[in-house]
PDB file of C-alpha atoms in Angstrom:
ATOM      1  CA  MET M   1     -39.767 -48.253  10.825  1.00  0.00           C
ATOM      2  CA  ARG M   2     -42.671 -46.332   9.733  1.00  0.00           C
ATOM      3  CA  LYS M   3     -44.213 -47.346   6.181  1.00  0.00           C
ATOM      4  CA  ARG M   4     -44.126 -45.124   3.885  1.00  0.00           C
ATOM      5  CA  VAL M   5     -46.791 -45.130   0.725  1.00  0.00           C
ATOM      6  CA  TYR M   6     -45.373 -44.081  -2.070  1.00  0.00           C
ATOM      7  CA  GLN M   7     -47.553 -42.965  -5.358  1.00  0.00           C
ATOM      8  CA  PRO M   8     -46.342 -43.877  -9.657  1.00  0.00           C
ATOM      9  CA  THR M   9     -43.929 -41.468 -11.116  1.00  0.00           C
ATOM     10  CA  LEU M  10     -45.383 -40.004 -14.807  1.00  0.00           C
ATOM     11  CA  TYR M  11     -43.447 -38.761 -17.000  1.00  0.00           C
ATOM     12  CA  PRO M  12     -44.208 -36.443 -20.031  1.00  0.00           C
ATOM     13  CA  GLN M  13     -44.112 -37.453 -22.423  1.00  0.00           C
ATOM     14  CA  GLY M  14     -42.619 -35.968 -25.370  1.00  0.00           C
ATOM     15  CA  ASN M  15     -41.442 -36.997 -29.859  1.00  0.00           C
ATOM     16  CA  PHE M  16     -39.187 -39.443 -29.235  1.00  0.00           C
ATOM     17  CA  CYS M  17     -38.128 -42.105 -32.025  1.00  0.00           C
ATOM     18  CA  THR M  18     -38.958 -45.282 -31.395  1.00  0.00           C
ATOM     19  CA  ARG M  19     -36.292 -46.735 -28.703  1.00  0.00           C
ATOM     20  CA  ARG M  20     -35.920 -43.617 -26.676  1.00  0.00           C
ATOM     21  CA  LYS M  21     -40.032 -43.487 -26.387  1.00  0.00           C
ATOM     22  CA  GLN M  22     -39.651 -47.431 -25.317  1.00  0.00           C
ATOM     23  CA  ARG M  23     -36.548 -46.334 -22.429  1.00  0.00           C
ATOM     24  CA  LEU M  24     -38.868 -43.563 -21.544  1.00  0.00           C
ATOM     25  CA  LEU M  25     -42.167 -45.602 -20.570  1.00  0.00           C
ATOM     26  CA  LEU M  26     -40.612 -48.116 -18.957  1.00  0.00           C
ATOM     27  CA  VAL M  27     -39.330 -44.599 -16.423  1.00  0.00           C
ATOM     28  CA  VAL M  28     -42.921 -44.556 -16.264  1.00  0.00           C
ATOM     29  CA  MET M  29     -43.665 -47.900 -15.532  1.00  0.00           C
ATOM     30  CA  VAL M  30     -41.621 -48.821 -13.498  1.00  0.00           C
ATOM     31  CA  VAL M  31     -40.355 -45.833 -10.900  1.00  0.00           C
ATOM     32  CA  GLY M  32     -43.198 -45.638  -9.624  1.00  0.00           C
ATOM     33  CA  GLY M  33     -43.780 -48.826  -7.679  1.00  0.00           C
ATOM     34  CA  ILE M  34     -41.999 -49.642  -4.271  1.00  0.00           C
ATOM     35  CA  ALA M  35     -41.931 -52.887  -2.565  1.00  0.00           C
ATOM     36  CA  PHE M  36     -41.943 -52.916   0.882  1.00  0.00           C
ATOM     37  CA  GLY M  37     -41.109 -56.321   3.424  1.00  0.00           C
ATOM     38  CA  ASN M  38     -41.629 -56.856   6.562  1.00  0.00           C
ATOM     39  CA  ALA M  39     -39.383 -59.385   7.252  1.00  0.00           C
ATOM     40  CA  THR M  40     -37.438 -59.608  11.055  1.00  0.00           C
ATOM     41  CA  THR M  41     -33.572 -60.075   9.595  1.00  0.00           C
ATOM     42  CA  THR M  42     -30.954 -57.722   8.302  1.00  0.00           C
ATOM     43  CA  ILE M  43     -28.274 -59.148   5.871  1.00  0.00           C
ATOM     44  CA  GLY M  44     -25.747 -57.993   4.357  1.00  0.00           C
ATOM     45  CA  GLN M  45     -25.069 -54.914   4.970  1.00  0.00           C
ATOM     46  CA  SER M  46     -22.529 -52.654   5.200  1.00  0.00           C
ATOM     47  CA  THR M  47     -21.233 -49.111   6.731  1.00  0.00           C
ATOM     48  CA  ALA M  48     -18.172 -48.610   3.413  1.00  0.00           C
ATOM     49  CA  PRO M  49     -18.729 -46.180   1.042  1.00  0.00           C
ATOM     50  CA  ALA M  50     -20.393 -46.693  -2.103  1.00  0.00           C
ATOM     51  CA  GLN M  51     -17.160 -45.934  -3.852  1.00  0.00           C
ATOM     52  CA  ASP M  52     -15.785 -48.281  -2.160  1.00  0.00           C
ATOM     53  CA  LEU M  53     -18.092 -51.414  -2.993  1.00  0.00           C
ATOM     54  CA  ALA M  54     -19.329 -50.361  -6.601  1.00  0.00           C
ATOM     55  CA  ILE M  55     -20.849 -53.976  -6.476  1.00  0.00           C
ATOM     56  CA  GLN M  56     -21.174 -55.188  -3.389  1.00  0.00           C
ATOM     57  CA  SER M  57     -20.934 -58.925  -2.003  1.00  0.00           C
ATOM     58  CA  ASP M  58     -22.800 -61.631  -1.301  1.00  0.00           C
ATOM     59  CA  THR M  59     -26.309 -60.316  -1.061  1.00  0.00           C
ATOM     60  CA  SER M  60     -26.266 -58.819  -3.962  1.00  0.00           C
ATOM     61  CA  ARG M  61     -24.350 -61.848  -5.411  1.00  0.00           C
ATOM     62  CA  LEU M  62     -27.889 -63.418  -4.292  1.00  0.00           C
ATOM     63  CA  LEU M  63     -30.501 -60.980  -5.559  1.00  0.00           C
ATOM     64  CA  VAL M  64     -28.472 -61.737  -8.404  1.00  0.00           C
ATOM     65  CA  GLU M  65     -28.690 -64.877  -9.088  1.00  0.00           C
ATOM     66  CA  LYS M  66     -32.465 -64.903  -7.794  1.00  0.00           C
ATOM     67  CA  ILE M  67     -33.221 -62.440 -10.908  1.00  0.00           C
ATOM     68  CA  ASN M  68     -31.451 -64.663 -12.636  1.00  0.00           C
ATOM     69  CA  ALA M  69     -33.205 -68.392 -11.678  1.00  0.00           C
ATOM     70  CA  ILE M  70     -36.466 -66.827 -12.581  1.00  0.00           C
ATOM     71  CA  ARG M  71     -35.354 -65.704 -15.460  1.00  0.00           C
ATOM     72  CA  ARG M  72     -34.722 -69.136 -16.527  1.00  0.00           C
ATOM     73  CA  LEU M  73     -37.648 -70.512 -16.062  1.00  0.00           C
ATOM     74  CA  ALA M  74     -39.171 -67.911 -18.203  1.00  0.00           C
ATOM     75  CA  SER M  75     -36.663 -68.653 -21.005  1.00  0.00           C
ATOM     76  CA  LEU M  76     -34.553 -65.939 -20.612  1.00  0.00           C
ATOM     77  CA  PRO M  77     -31.361 -64.981 -20.809  1.00  0.00           C
ATOM     78  CA  PRO M  78     -29.517 -63.915 -18.050  1.00  0.00           C
ATOM     79  CA  VAL M  79     -28.192 -60.623 -17.265  1.00  0.00           C
ATOM     80  CA  ASP M  80     -24.871 -59.141 -15.933  1.00  0.00           C
ATOM     81  CA  LEU M  81     -24.186 -57.239 -12.845  1.00  0.00           C
ATOM     82  CA  ASP M  82     -23.458 -53.186 -14.052  1.00  0.00           C
ATOM     83  CA  GLY M  83     -20.337 -51.818 -12.149  1.00  0.00           C
ATOM     84  CA  ASP M  84     -20.899 -48.220 -12.682  1.00  0.00           C
ATOM     85  CA  LEU M  85     -24.968 -48.945 -12.558  1.00  0.00           C
ATOM     86  CA  SER M  86     -24.036 -50.743  -9.486  1.00  0.00           C
ATOM     87  CA  ARG M  87     -22.322 -47.549  -7.885  1.00  0.00           C
ATOM     88  CA  ALA M  88     -24.656 -45.382  -8.490  1.00  0.00           C
ATOM     89  CA  CYS M  89     -27.574 -47.364  -6.644  1.00  0.00           C
ATOM     90  CA  ARG M  90     -25.970 -47.764  -3.674  1.00  0.00           C
ATOM     91  CA  LEU M  91     -25.847 -43.890  -3.823  1.00  0.00           C
ATOM     92  CA  HIS M  92     -29.375 -43.792  -4.105  1.00  0.00           C
ATOM     93  CA  ALA M  93     -30.044 -45.335  -1.326  1.00  0.00           C
ATOM     94  CA  GLN M  94     -27.887 -44.268   0.352  1.00  0.00           C
ATOM     95  CA  TYR M  95     -29.405 -41.239   0.096  1.00  0.00           C
ATOM     96  CA  LEU M  96     -32.723 -42.293   0.400  1.00  0.00           C
ATOM     97  CA  VAL M  97     -31.688 -43.971   4.311  1.00  0.00           C
ATOM     98  CA  THR M  98     -29.717 -40.671   4.929  1.00  0.00           C
ATOM     99  CA  ASN M  99     -33.301 -38.495   4.039  1.00  0.00           C
ATOM    100  CA  ARG M 100     -35.354 -41.244   4.952  1.00  0.00           C
ATOM    101  CA  GLU M 101     -37.670 -38.738   7.241  1.00  0.00           C
ATOM    102  CA  ASN M 102     -37.342 -35.481   5.212  1.00  0.00           C
ATOM    103  CA  PRO M 103     -40.840 -35.467   3.559  1.00  0.00           C
ATOM    104  CA  LYS M 104     -38.720 -34.403  -0.320  1.00  0.00           C
ATOM    105  CA  ALA M 105     -36.794 -38.535  -0.253  1.00  0.00           C
ATOM    106  CA  GLN M 106     -40.763 -39.327   0.302  1.00  0.00           C
ATOM    107  CA  GLY M 107     -43.337 -40.519  -2.485  1.00  0.00           C
ATOM    108  CA  LEU M 108     -42.311 -39.035  -5.643  1.00  0.00           C
ATOM    109  CA  GLY M 109     -39.540 -37.884  -4.182  1.00  0.00           C
ATOM    110  CA  ALA M 110     -37.897 -40.937  -4.021  1.00  0.00           C
ATOM    111  CA  HIS M 111     -37.233 -41.590  -6.907  1.00  0.00           C
ATOM    112  CA  THR M 112     -35.300 -38.205  -7.581  1.00  0.00           C
ATOM    113  CA  GLU M 113     -32.312 -36.329  -5.876  1.00  0.00           C
ATOM    114  CA  ARG M 114     -32.510 -32.848  -4.046  1.00  0.00           C
ATOM    115  CA  GLN M 115     -30.061 -30.907  -4.331  1.00  0.00           C
ATOM    116  CA  GLU M 116     -29.326 -29.126  -1.779  1.00  0.00           C
ATOM    117  CA  LEU M 117     -30.297 -32.252   0.306  1.00  0.00           C
ATOM    118  CA  PRO M 118     -27.161 -34.652   1.672  1.00  0.00           C
ATOM    119  CA  GLY M 119     -26.128 -37.329  -0.201  1.00  0.00           C
ATOM    120  CA  TYR M 120     -27.311 -36.000  -3.416  1.00  0.00           C
ATOM    121  CA  THR M 121     -24.768 -37.075  -6.449  1.00  0.00           C
ATOM    122  CA  ALA M 122     -25.713 -36.653 -10.387  1.00  0.00           C
ATOM    123  CA  GLU M 123     -25.021 -40.258 -10.228  1.00  0.00           C
ATOM    124  CA  GLY M 124     -27.663 -41.312  -7.714  1.00  0.00           C
ATOM    125  CA  ASN M 125     -29.925 -39.138  -9.067  1.00  0.00           C
ATOM    126  CA  LYS M 126     -30.385 -40.511 -12.863  1.00  0.00           C
ATOM    127  CA  ALA M 127     -30.316 -44.629 -10.508  1.00  0.00           C
ATOM    128  CA  ALA M 128     -33.516 -42.975  -9.117  1.00  0.00           C
ATOM    129  CA  SER M 129     -35.457 -42.461 -11.716  1.00  0.00           C
ATOM    130  CA  ALA M 130     -34.447 -46.440 -13.053  1.00  0.00           C
ATOM    131  CA  SER M 131     -35.317 -48.145 -10.604  1.00  0.00           C
ATOM    132  CA  ASP M 132     -37.141 -50.664  -8.212  1.00  0.00           C
ATOM    133  CA  ILE M 133     -36.460 -50.160  -5.254  1.00  0.00           C
ATOM    134  CA  PHE M 134     -37.424 -52.343  -1.858  1.00  0.00           C
ATOM    135  CA  TRP M 135     -38.191 -50.821   1.588  1.00  0.00           C
ATOM    136  CA  GLY M 136     -37.760 -53.198   4.441  1.00  0.00           C
ATOM    137  CA  ARG M 137     -35.596 -55.256   7.234  1.00  0.00           C
ATOM    138  CA  ASP M 138     -34.872 -58.747   4.892  1.00  0.00           C
ATOM    139  CA  ILE M 139     -33.368 -56.825   1.746  1.00  0.00           C
ATOM    140  CA  ALA M 140     -32.230 -60.465   1.077  1.00  0.00           C
ATOM    141  CA  GLY M 141     -35.995 -61.014  -0.551  1.00  0.00           C
ATOM    142  CA  ALA M 142     -36.064 -58.099  -2.835  1.00  0.00           C
ATOM    143  CA  VAL M 143     -36.474 -60.211  -4.975  1.00  0.00           C
ATOM    144  CA  GLU M 144     -39.446 -62.066  -4.465  1.00  0.00           C
ATOM    145  CA  ARG M 145     -41.298 -59.547  -2.872  1.00  0.00           C
ATOM    146  CA  TRP M 146     -40.584 -57.711  -6.602  1.00  0.00           C
ATOM    147  CA  MET M 147     -41.970 -61.147  -8.483  1.00  0.00           C
ATOM    148  CA  ALA M 148     -45.318 -61.287  -5.998  1.00  0.00           C
ATOM    149  CA  GLY M 149     -47.105 -57.510  -7.129  1.00  0.00           C
ATOM    150  CA  LEU M 150     -47.670 -56.268 -10.624  1.00  0.00           C
ATOM    151  CA  TYR M 151     -45.518 -53.249 -11.478  1.00  0.00           C
ATOM    152  CA  HIS M 152     -42.177 -54.320 -10.403  1.00  0.00           C
ATOM    153  CA  ARG M 153     -42.585 -57.992 -12.159  1.00  0.00           C
ATOM    154  CA  ILE M 154     -42.432 -56.461 -15.703  1.00  0.00           C
ATOM    155  CA  PRO M 155     -39.358 -54.666 -16.408  1.00  0.00           C
ATOM    156  CA  ILE M 156     -37.514 -57.719 -14.271  1.00  0.00           C
ATOM    157  CA  LEU M 157     -38.356 -59.471 -17.614  1.00  0.00           C
ATOM    158  CA  ARG M 158     -38.274 -58.068 -19.946  1.00  0.00           C
ATOM    159  CA  PRO M 159     -36.556 -59.929 -22.826  1.00  0.00           C
ATOM    160  CA  ASN M 160     -33.827 -57.420 -24.387  1.00  0.00           C
ATOM    161  CA  LEU M 161     -32.418 -56.277 -20.920  1.00  0.00           C
ATOM    162  CA  LYS M 162     -28.776 -57.120 -20.900  1.00  0.00           C
ATOM    163  CA  ARG M 163     -27.690 -55.388 -17.675  1.00  0.00           C
ATOM    164  CA  ILE M 164     -28.577 -54.188 -13.602  1.00  0.00           C
ATOM    165  CA  GLY M 165     -27.200 -52.184 -11.212  1.00  0.00           C
ATOM    166  CA  LEU M 166     -28.039 -53.200  -7.815  1.00  0.00           C
ATOM    167  CA  GLY M 167     -27.125 -51.011  -4.692  1.00  0.00           C
ATOM    168  CA  TYR M 168     -28.250 -51.169  -1.641  1.00  0.00           C
ATOM    169  CA  GLN M 169     -28.245 -49.272   1.766  1.00  0.00           C
ATOM    170  CA  GLU M 170     -29.330 -50.370   5.055  1.00  0.00           C
ATOM    171  CA  GLU M 171     -33.443 -51.099   4.901  1.00  0.00           C
ATOM    172  CA  VAL M 172     -33.446 -50.070   0.678  1.00  0.00           C
ATOM    173  CA  VAL M 173     -32.093 -51.814  -2.024  1.00  0.00           C
ATOM    174  CA  VAL M 174     -32.098 -49.689  -5.324  1.00  0.00           C
ATOM    175  CA  LEU M 175     -32.617 -51.600  -8.897  1.00  0.00           C
ATOM    176  CA  ASP M 176     -31.657 -50.622 -11.909  1.00  0.00           C
ATOM    177  CA  VAL M 177     -33.932 -52.180 -14.692  1.00  0.00           C
ATOM    178  CA  ILE M 178     -33.924 -49.608 -17.470  1.00  0.00           C
ATOM    179  CA  SER M 179     -30.230 -48.626 -18.058  1.00  0.00           C
ATOM    180  CA  GLY M 180     -29.557 -52.178 -18.779  1.00  0.00           C
ATOM    181  CA  ILE M 181     -31.546 -52.627 -22.174  1.00  0.00           C
ATOM    182  CA  VAL M 182     -31.078 -52.592 -25.824  1.00  0.00           C
ATOM    183  CA  GLY M 183     -32.262 -52.520 -28.039  1.00  0.00           C
ATOM    184  CA  PHE M 184     -36.169 -53.983 -28.296  1.00  0.00           C
ATOM    185  CA  ASP M 185     -38.021 -57.251 -27.178  1.00  0.00           C
ATOM    186  CA  LEU M 186     -39.792 -59.450 -29.548  1.00  0.00           C
ATOM    187  CA  ASP M 187     -41.029 -62.245 -28.195  1.00  0.00           C
ATOM    188  CA  SER M 188     -43.913 -62.851 -24.784  1.00  0.00           C
ATOM    189  CA  VAL M 189     -43.051 -64.132 -22.177  1.00  0.00           C
ATOM    190  CA  ALA M 190     -45.129 -66.125 -19.485  1.00  0.00           C
ATOM    191  CA  TYR M 191     -44.736 -65.654 -15.619  1.00  0.00           C
ATOM    192  CA  PRO M 192     -45.621 -67.624 -13.754  1.00  0.00           C
ATOM    193  CA  SER M 193     -43.720 -70.298 -17.234  1.00  0.00           C
ATOM    194  CA  ASP M 194     -45.184 -73.356 -17.909  1.00  0.00           C
ATOM    195  CA  GLY M 195     -44.368 -75.893 -16.315  1.00  0.00           C
ATOM    196  CA  GLN M 196     -42.793 -73.607 -12.930  1.00  0.00           C
ATOM    197  CA  ALA M 197     -43.673 -75.788 -10.266  1.00  0.00           C
ATOM    198  CA  ASN M 198     -43.322 -74.721  -6.993  1.00  0.00           C
ATOM    199  CA  VAL M 199     -44.993 -71.531  -7.017  1.00  0.00           C
ATOM    200  CA  PRO M 200     -45.936 -69.485  -4.818  1.00  0.00           C
ATOM    201  CA  THR M 201     -49.557 -68.739  -3.859  1.00  0.00           C
ATOM    202  CA  GLU M 202     -49.933 -65.492  -2.408  1.00  0.00           C
ATOM    203  CA  PHE M 203     -50.225 -61.469  -3.847  1.00  0.00           C
ATOM    204  CA  GLY M 204     -47.137 -59.567  -2.472  1.00  0.00           C
ATOM    205  CA  GLY M 205     -48.519 -55.987  -3.115  1.00  0.00           C
ATOM    206  CA  ASP M 206     -47.322 -53.538  -5.351  1.00  0.00           C
ATOM    207  CA  THR M 207     -47.678 -49.163  -5.460  1.00  0.00           C
ATOM    208  CA  PRO M 208     -50.145 -48.488  -7.157  1.00  0.00           C
ATOM    209  CA  ASP M 209     -52.172 -51.489  -5.959  1.00  0.00           C
ATOM    210  CA  PRO M 210     -53.244 -53.078  -9.063  1.00  0.00           C
ATOM    211  CA  LEU M 211     -56.644 -54.579  -7.032  1.00  0.00           C
ATOM    212  CA  PRO M 212     -59.693 -52.852  -6.681  1.00  0.00           C
ATOM    213  CA  LYS M 213     -61.058 -51.182  -3.899  1.00  0.00           C
ATOM    214  CA  GLY M 214     -63.504 -52.797  -1.239  1.00  0.00           C
ATOM    215  CA  ALA M 215     -61.724 -56.338  -2.628  1.00  0.00           C
ATOM    216  CA  PRO M 216     -59.848 -58.316  -0.398  1.00  0.00           C
ATOM    217  CA  ARG M 217     -56.823 -57.870  -0.087  1.00  0.00           C
ATOM    218  CA  GLN M 218     -55.102 -61.412   0.756  1.00  0.00           C
ATOM    219  CA  ALA M 219     -55.912 -62.345  -3.439  1.00  0.00           C
ATOM    220  CA  GLY M 220     -53.231 -64.966  -5.409  1.00  0.00           C
ATOM    221  CA  TYR M 221     -49.993 -64.650  -6.540  1.00  0.00           C
ATOM    222  CA  PRO M 222     -50.240 -62.192  -9.605  1.00  0.00           C
ATOM    223  CA  ILE M 223     -49.943 -64.349 -13.433  1.00  0.00           C
ATOM    224  CA  THR M 224     -48.459 -62.115 -16.387  1.00  0.00           C
ATOM    225  CA  LEU M 225     -48.255 -62.686 -20.114  1.00  0.00           C
ATOM    226  CA  LEU M 226     -45.653 -59.884 -21.103  1.00  0.00           C
ATOM    227  CA  PHE M 227     -46.147 -59.214 -24.921  1.00  0.00           C
ATOM    228  CA  PRO M 228     -43.256 -57.023 -26.874  1.00  0.00           C
ATOM    229  CA  PHE M 229     -43.066 -53.633 -25.301  1.00  0.00           C
ATOM    230  CA  ALA M 230     -45.096 -51.673 -28.480  1.00  0.00           C
ATOM    231  CA  ALA M 231     -47.250 -54.293 -29.300  1.00  0.00           C
ATOM    232  CA  LYS M 232     -51.530 -52.990 -29.053  1.00  0.00           C
ATOM    233  CA  VAL M 233     -53.159 -55.456 -26.857  1.00  0.00           C
ATOM    234  CA  SER M 234     -57.050 -55.422 -26.884  1.00  0.00           C
ATOM    235  CA  GLY M 235     -60.403 -57.588 -26.803  1.00  0.00           C
ATOM    236  CA  VAL M 236     -58.643 -59.567 -24.270  1.00  0.00           C
ATOM    237  CA  GLU M 237     -60.409 -62.763 -22.508  1.00  0.00           C
ATOM    238  CA  ALA M 238     -57.906 -64.205 -19.597  1.00  0.00           C
ATOM    239  CA  GLU M 239     -59.086 -67.887 -17.738  1.00  0.00           C
ATOM    240  CA  LEU M 240     -58.153 -69.962 -14.485  1.00  0.00           C
ATOM    241  CA  ILE M 241     -58.499 -72.895 -13.888  1.00  0.00           C
ATOM    242  CA  ASP M 242     -57.579 -75.845 -11.043  1.00  0.00           C
ATOM    243  CA  SER M 243     -56.712 -79.183 -11.913  1.00  0.00           C
ATOM    244  CA  ALA M 244     -60.409 -80.307 -10.483  1.00  0.00           C
ATOM    245  CA  GLY M 245     -61.884 -78.192 -13.781  1.00  0.00           C
ATOM    246  CA  THR M 246     -62.672 -75.432 -11.446  1.00  0.00           C
ATOM    247  CA  LYS M 247     -63.026 -72.415 -12.591  1.00  0.00           C
ATOM    248  CA  ILE M 248     -60.887 -68.933 -10.649  1.00  0.00           C
ATOM    249  CA  GLU M 249     -61.880 -66.359 -10.137  1.00  0.00           C
ATOM    250  CA  ILE M 250     -59.541 -63.848 -11.123  1.00  0.00           C
ATOM    251  CA  HIS M 251     -58.688 -59.735 -11.152  1.00  0.00           C
ATOM    252  CA  LEU M 252     -58.301 -58.573 -14.813  1.00  0.00           C
ATOM    253  CA  SER M 253     -55.947 -56.403 -15.723  1.00  0.00           C
ATOM    254  CA  ASP M 254     -55.101 -55.299 -19.736  1.00  0.00           C
ATOM    255  CA  PRO M 255     -53.668 -52.188 -21.820  1.00  0.00           C
ATOM    256  CA  GLU M 256     -58.113 -51.625 -22.691  1.00  0.00           C
ATOM    257  CA  ARG M 257     -58.625 -52.116 -18.967  1.00  0.00           C
ATOM    258  CA  PRO M 258     -55.750 -51.704 -16.744  1.00  0.00           C
ATOM    259  CA  ALA M 259     -56.283 -51.910 -13.187  1.00  0.00           C
ATOM    260  CA  THR M 260     -54.751 -48.678 -12.435  1.00  0.00           C
ATOM    261  CA  GLY M 261     -53.742 -45.167 -14.003  1.00  0.00           C
ATOM    262  CA  PHE M 262     -49.995 -46.654 -13.750  1.00  0.00           C
ATOM    263  CA  PRO M 263     -49.035 -47.648 -17.432  1.00  0.00           C
ATOM    264  CA  GLN M 264     -49.054 -51.245 -17.836  1.00  0.00           C
ATOM    265  CA  GLN M 265     -47.904 -51.241 -21.510  1.00  0.00           C
ATOM    266  CA  SER M 266     -48.219 -54.751 -23.053  1.00  0.00           C
ATOM    267  CA  THR M 267     -49.073 -56.906 -20.492  1.00  0.00           C
ATOM    268  CA  VAL M 268     -51.621 -58.906 -19.299  1.00  0.00           C
ATOM    269  CA  CYS M 269     -52.199 -59.573 -15.545  1.00  0.00           C
ATOM    270  CA  LEU M 270     -54.136 -61.659 -13.811  1.00  0.00           C
ATOM    271  CA  ILE M 271     -54.132 -61.603  -9.789  1.00  0.00           C
ATOM    272  CA  PRO M 272     -56.778 -64.834  -8.587  1.00  0.00           C
ATOM    273  CA  ILE M 273     -59.494 -62.759  -5.785  1.00  0.00           C
ATOM    274  CA  LYS M 274     -58.067 -65.452  -3.348  1.00  0.00           C
ATOM    275  CA  PRO M 275     -54.848 -67.749  -2.662  1.00  0.00           C
ATOM    276  CA  LEU M 276     -54.066 -70.194  -4.790  1.00  0.00           C
ATOM    277  CA  VAL M 277     -54.436 -73.590  -2.588  1.00  0.00           C
ATOM    278  CA  GLU M 278     -50.651 -75.011  -2.629  1.00  0.00           C
ATOM    279  CA  ASN M 279     -49.380 -78.552  -3.864  1.00  0.00           C
ATOM    280  CA  THR M 280     -52.441 -77.379  -6.510  1.00  0.00           C
ATOM    281  CA  ALA M 281     -51.591 -77.468 -11.172  1.00  0.00           C
ATOM    282  CA  TYR M 282     -53.682 -74.294 -12.250  1.00  0.00           C
ATOM    283  CA  LYS M 283     -53.880 -73.272 -16.257  1.00  0.00           C
ATOM    284  CA  VAL M 284     -53.880 -70.486 -18.103  1.00  0.00           C
ATOM    285  CA  SER M 285     -55.716 -69.128 -20.569  1.00  0.00           C
ATOM    286  CA  ILE M 286     -55.260 -65.930 -22.913  1.00  0.00           C
ATOM    287  CA  LYS M 287     -56.385 -64.965 -25.824  1.00  0.00           C
ATOM    288  CA  ALA M 288     -55.894 -60.924 -27.120  1.00  0.00           C
ATOM    289  CA  ASN M 289     -55.749 -59.335 -30.485  1.00  0.00           C
ATOM    290  CA  VAL M 290     -52.021 -58.296 -30.771  1.00  0.00           C
ATOM    291  CA  ASP M 291     -51.197 -55.814 -33.214  1.00  0.00           C
ATOM    292  CA  GLY M 292     -54.604 -56.593 -35.189  1.00  0.00           C
ATOM    293  CA  ARG M 293     -54.043 -61.013 -35.506  1.00  0.00           C
ATOM    294  CA  GLU M 294     -55.458 -62.783 -32.705  1.00  0.00           C
ATOM    295  CA  VAL M 295     -52.943 -64.737 -30.079  1.00  0.00           C
ATOM    296  CA  ARG M 296     -53.679 -67.768 -27.924  1.00  0.00           C
ATOM    297  CA  LYS M 297     -51.829 -68.596 -25.696  1.00  0.00           C
ATOM    298  CA  SER M 298     -52.297 -71.481 -22.051  1.00  0.00           C
ATOM    299  CA  TRP M 299     -49.648 -72.728 -20.162  1.00  0.00           C
ATOM    300  CA  SER M 300     -49.494 -74.573 -17.155  1.00  0.00           C
ATOM    301  CA  PHE M 301     -48.036 -74.684 -13.651  1.00  0.00           C
ATOM    302  CA  LEU M 302     -47.928 -75.933  -9.613  1.00  0.00           C
ATOM    303  CA  THR M 303     -47.779 -73.717  -6.468  1.00  0.00           C
ATOM    304  CA  ARG M 304     -45.578 -74.898  -4.130  1.00  0.00           C
ATOM    305  CA  GLU M 305     -46.490 -77.811  -1.421  1.00  0.00           C
ATOM    306  CA  ALA M 306     -48.143 -76.627   2.059  1.00  0.00           C
ATOM    307  CA  GLN M 307     -45.551 -75.361   4.055  1.00  0.00           C
ATOM    308  CA  THR M 308     -45.276 -77.173   7.948  1.00  0.00           C
ATOM    309  CA  ARG M 309     -45.583 -75.209  10.424  1.00  0.00           C
ATOM    310  CA  LYS M 310     -43.291 -75.307  13.727  1.00  0.00           C
TER     311      LYS M 310
END
């Protein structure tokens, strides 16, 4: 499959009320990111019409279970799989597969549907602008790929995300992480979470790419701290130390000094310059001014055990 490169979608911002603005900003943040997978197996595919599989069976359940397992680790409530939202996601996935070779459905075009192209639906078009999108043969690995980046991870960890839509077709997975937002998020969320074990060691890639130009592309697993969505975050200082007391070099991206022009709102992200070491404890320390007051947060996690090589 030919690799496609996607850029962030930037939507104009108008004079909206606070809740509407939050949802709009989340759309701006989420929909530009596309994750690619390189695994060799394909599971759970179906050629049944979208209307017959509003909520697809085994693979959808597996992906939702993975999302909720991650949210439990972050002390967040689970999300529910919404049938109507999932139907719309499936329709958009079918649209993307049908038009995979058409430039109008590539790049920024992946987040909208054109009426002149086959497979267009109003439902699918709405899902297109509210979703993370994954392209890859192992669609069961979509959640791990989203969480191994910066921009895909953020909406999955929003405390006020209550419902999601999820649909897939062949190598495309569409996850609606906007339409099911309810109210406001008032808590900060660290990931990996405090005390979490079996944490991956490597950065999984993201679009846009949050790593600096010229930096090694094989970097460490991202560490994020999401402050409440509307919070003003400034003066960030961050440090990562391993169990031996060694300070780990990091790429720091925060609201004042974002890695790219793509919005990350109130999120602070540390990406280790090198992959993390397996079976090693790390301590994260972050200091920031949040809405005019100083906030300090420290937590620790443990990376996965060394993989057995056959």
